[in-house]
XYZ file of C-alpha atoms in Angstrom:
258
model
C 10.716 -12.959 4.337
C 8.594 -13.933 7.507
C 5.834 -11.966 8.310
C 4.121 -12.771 12.043
C 0.461 -11.336 12.924
C -0.347 -11.203 16.645
C -4.158 -11.323 16.770
C -6.911 -12.492 18.898
C -8.416 -14.021 15.889
C -6.280 -15.856 13.659
C -8.790 -17.567 12.016
C -9.476 -14.032 10.180
C -6.711 -14.527 7.615
C -7.700 -18.067 6.285
C -9.077 -16.969 3.159
C -6.177 -14.119 3.048
C -3.221 -17.028 2.632
C -5.027 -18.401 -0.160
C -5.688 -15.091 -2.449
C -3.847 -14.830 -5.657
C -0.838 -12.997 -5.316
C -0.455 -13.709 -1.392
C -1.115 -17.281 -2.206
C 1.727 -17.538 -4.895
C 4.332 -15.893 -2.834
C 4.053 -18.636 -0.155
C 3.936 -21.324 -2.812
C 7.369 -19.816 -3.885
C 8.718 -19.731 -0.673
C 9.213 -15.869 -1.159
C 7.034 -15.251 2.246
C 6.205 -17.136 5.510
C 3.171 -16.140 7.610
C 2.642 -17.304 11.244
C -0.322 -16.051 13.193
C -0.100 -15.992 16.712
C -3.067 -16.123 19.181
C -2.327 -13.656 21.777
C -5.073 -15.564 24.179
C -2.317 -18.285 24.411
C -0.340 -16.307 26.721
C -3.171 -15.279 29.214
C -2.537 -16.131 32.818
C -6.336 -15.922 33.498
C -8.230 -19.387 33.723
C -10.915 -17.983 30.980
C -8.168 -16.648 28.906
C -9.100 -13.267 29.400
C -6.608 -10.599 28.084
C -8.667 -7.499 28.638
C -9.598 -5.128 31.637
C -11.274 -2.410 32.545
C -9.541 0.930 32.338
C -7.976 2.602 35.424
C -9.532 5.620 36.098
C -12.693 5.057 34.449
C -13.778 5.159 30.533
C -15.976 2.995 28.490
C -14.540 -0.241 26.871
C -12.113 -2.935 27.512
C -8.322 -2.261 27.128
C -5.946 -5.025 26.238
C -3.972 -6.242 29.375
C -0.147 -5.613 29.052
C 1.059 -9.058 30.723
C -0.157 -11.436 27.834
C 0.925 -8.951 25.233
C 4.529 -8.582 26.559
C 4.733 -11.975 26.861
C 3.384 -13.362 23.632
C 5.703 -10.603 21.709
C 8.900 -12.426 23.707
C 8.082 -15.661 22.869
C 7.740 -15.147 19.300
C 10.300 -12.285 18.338
C 13.963 -11.709 18.761
C 15.931 -8.458 18.310
C 16.085 -8.968 14.483
C 12.306 -8.545 14.370
C 10.924 -5.151 13.451
C 7.869 -4.892 15.714
C 4.784 -2.718 14.798
C 1.944 -2.304 16.549
C -1.350 -1.225 14.684
C -2.854 2.006 16.554
C -4.500 5.026 15.846
C -1.727 7.334 17.284
C 0.703 5.600 15.131
C 1.933 7.266 11.579
C -0.078 6.958 8.246
C 1.466 3.797 6.692
C 2.383 4.958 2.912
C 4.042 3.191 -0.148
C 7.158 4.260 1.260
C 6.916 2.225 4.346
C 5.564 -0.624 2.354
C 8.939 -0.481 0.421
C 11.201 -0.108 3.703
C 9.347 -3.421 5.310
C 9.720 -5.233 2.341
C 13.378 -5.146 2.581
C 13.456 -6.356 6.206
C 13.828 -10.102 6.823
C 10.999 -10.590 9.840
C 8.081 -8.252 11.005
C 5.884 -8.741 13.521
C 2.295 -6.949 13.067
C 0.612 -6.838 16.356
C -3.621 -6.218 16.270
C -4.779 -4.368 19.084
C -8.719 -4.789 19.794
C -11.743 -3.727 22.111
C -11.227 0.068 23.461
C -7.040 -0.126 22.770
C -3.920 -1.460 24.673
C -1.933 -0.637 27.337
C -0.210 2.255 26.735
C 2.786 0.843 28.270
C 3.116 -1.627 25.215
C 4.363 1.018 23.230
C 7.572 0.883 24.716
C 8.057 -2.794 23.799
C 7.608 -2.247 19.860
C 9.574 -0.325 17.372
C 6.868 1.880 15.883
C 3.016 2.246 15.434
C 1.267 2.460 12.345
C -2.558 3.560 11.070
C -3.993 3.133 7.782
C -6.079 5.950 8.219
C -8.369 8.453 10.173
C -11.194 6.014 10.878
C -12.121 3.625 13.785
C -11.986 0.028 13.608
C -13.123 -2.713 15.632
C -9.355 -4.101 15.966
C -6.016 -3.988 14.039
C -6.587 -7.226 11.964
C -7.667 -5.198 8.933
C -4.834 -2.730 8.986
C -2.500 -5.843 9.628
C -3.638 -7.400 6.478
C -3.419 -4.258 4.084
C 0.157 -3.790 5.286
C 1.084 -7.567 4.833
C -0.558 -7.408 1.380
C 1.289 -4.138 0.385
C 4.566 -5.616 1.671
C 4.428 -9.042 0.166
C 3.577 -7.903 -3.553
C 6.790 -5.698 -3.635
C 8.748 -9.000 -3.002
C 11.108 -10.025 -6.007
C 9.176 -12.470 -7.796
C 5.709 -11.803 -6.191
C 4.674 -10.222 -9.413
C 5.917 -9.061 -12.455
C 8.601 -6.470 -11.858
C 7.154 -4.108 -14.521
C 3.937 -4.133 -12.697
C 5.495 -2.118 -9.880
C 7.678 0.400 -11.669
C 5.256 3.096 -12.323
C 2.501 2.439 -9.399
C 0.925 5.384 -7.679
C 2.933 6.912 -4.854
C 6.272 5.478 -6.069
C 7.111 8.815 -7.431
C 4.833 11.065 -5.390
C 2.506 10.928 -8.248
C -0.593 8.676 -9.007
C -0.501 6.410 -11.912
C -1.599 7.965 -15.465
C -5.012 6.334 -16.748
C -5.146 2.942 -18.188
C -7.123 1.382 -21.076
C -7.792 -1.877 -22.439
C -10.153 -3.075 -25.441
C -12.600 -2.372 -26.564
C -11.053 0.782 -28.354
C -14.543 2.523 -28.012
C -17.390 1.868 -25.962
C -20.613 3.961 -25.645
C -18.906 7.053 -27.166
C -16.054 6.815 -24.814
C -12.626 6.493 -26.903
C -9.153 5.201 -25.766
C -6.733 8.323 -26.628
C -5.315 7.848 -30.203
C -1.762 8.592 -29.125
C -1.911 5.301 -27.044
C -1.955 3.520 -30.312
C 1.077 5.572 -32.077
C 3.744 2.859 -31.646
C 6.365 5.640 -30.580
C 7.283 4.766 -27.195
C 8.901 7.742 -26.296
C 5.919 9.903 -27.020
C 3.666 7.614 -25.182
C 6.089 7.677 -21.951
C 5.793 11.466 -22.183
C 2.006 11.311 -22.465
C 1.883 8.973 -19.509
C 4.025 11.286 -17.283
C 1.687 14.152 -18.259
C -1.075 12.354 -17.456
C 0.106 11.323 -14.068
C 0.607 14.654 -13.288
C -2.680 15.708 -14.379
C -4.459 12.930 -12.157
C -2.167 13.825 -9.229
C -3.398 17.687 -9.608
C -6.962 16.925 -9.897
C -7.188 14.269 -7.045
C -4.017 14.793 -4.700
C -2.681 18.067 -5.237
C -0.951 17.522 -1.694
C 1.599 15.017 -3.562
C 2.910 17.259 -5.661
C 4.554 19.128 -2.792
C 7.130 16.533 -2.638
C 7.824 15.811 -6.210
C 11.395 16.327 -7.959
C 10.312 18.412 -10.824
C 11.942 18.153 -14.130
C 11.770 21.316 -16.997
C 9.074 19.128 -18.721
C 7.085 18.479 -15.822
C 6.898 22.555 -15.064
C 5.808 22.736 -18.386
C 3.122 20.220 -18.225
C 1.758 21.664 -15.187
C 1.492 25.088 -16.212
C -0.575 23.516 -19.238
C -2.393 21.606 -16.812
C -3.104 24.522 -14.388
C -4.418 26.798 -17.369
C -7.055 24.162 -18.749
C -4.902 23.390 -21.762
C -5.466 20.064 -23.389
C -3.596 20.470 -27.043
C -1.429 17.872 -28.194
C 2.190 19.216 -29.075
C 3.232 18.986 -32.809
C 5.529 15.934 -31.530
C 2.290 14.264 -30.350
C 0.265 14.806 -33.434
C 3.136 13.391 -35.944
C 3.196 10.186 -34.135
C -0.493 9.867 -33.897
C -0.547 10.633 -37.935
C 2.300 8.230 -38.303
C 0.697 5.388 -36.210
C -2.634 5.749 -38.558
C -0.388 5.516 -41.621
C 1.414 2.462 -40.509
C -1.984 0.617 -39.108
C -3.546 1.285 -42.420
């Protein structure tokens, strides 16, 4: 896969390229990055790429010509072109999965007060990472690139991406590691039972609980199983008792480890 980033600040990404998963993915040949300086396509003697908004208004607007010339010189019909901007739809995990299947994408970073709106006709889509204001599109482009690269086969272990938050319209279930107890906070006994089916069912229930508590809006798009409905009814009623199957698995696990 190739990821191109059009920006006024190519050096912004120096550390990003050498960071853990991204650096390994590059070294394995899974992804290639290219950073393109939009200023190189300015016809102004001082390499200016901005001007005052027509009709008045605060700030400066990125000019159309250098943006279009830069895009045309570095992309083709097979490149998926994405403008970072507040009018775009909010980037989600589904977008990350979709983009990770493409051969080449180009992320275009706006700056200043924005870009000449006519530039929207030259891109395939516009994306935002949230309802807040940043100084430019460099951070959103980095976030999107990071999210996409980690999904490339071989970038990380396949199992690491199967049960992540948002992959199935649910937040991920709570996870723990040793020590077993710290300052009175204990890891649930059921996770030590050794019964994989019981643990998987427990994980599903806890994922539903986390989603109901923190992001109930995600449940609207979930395809429910009969057990999901049962779990949610328990969660909504405030019940937190273990089923007989879970209790038996815990007791069996205790006997096995004695």
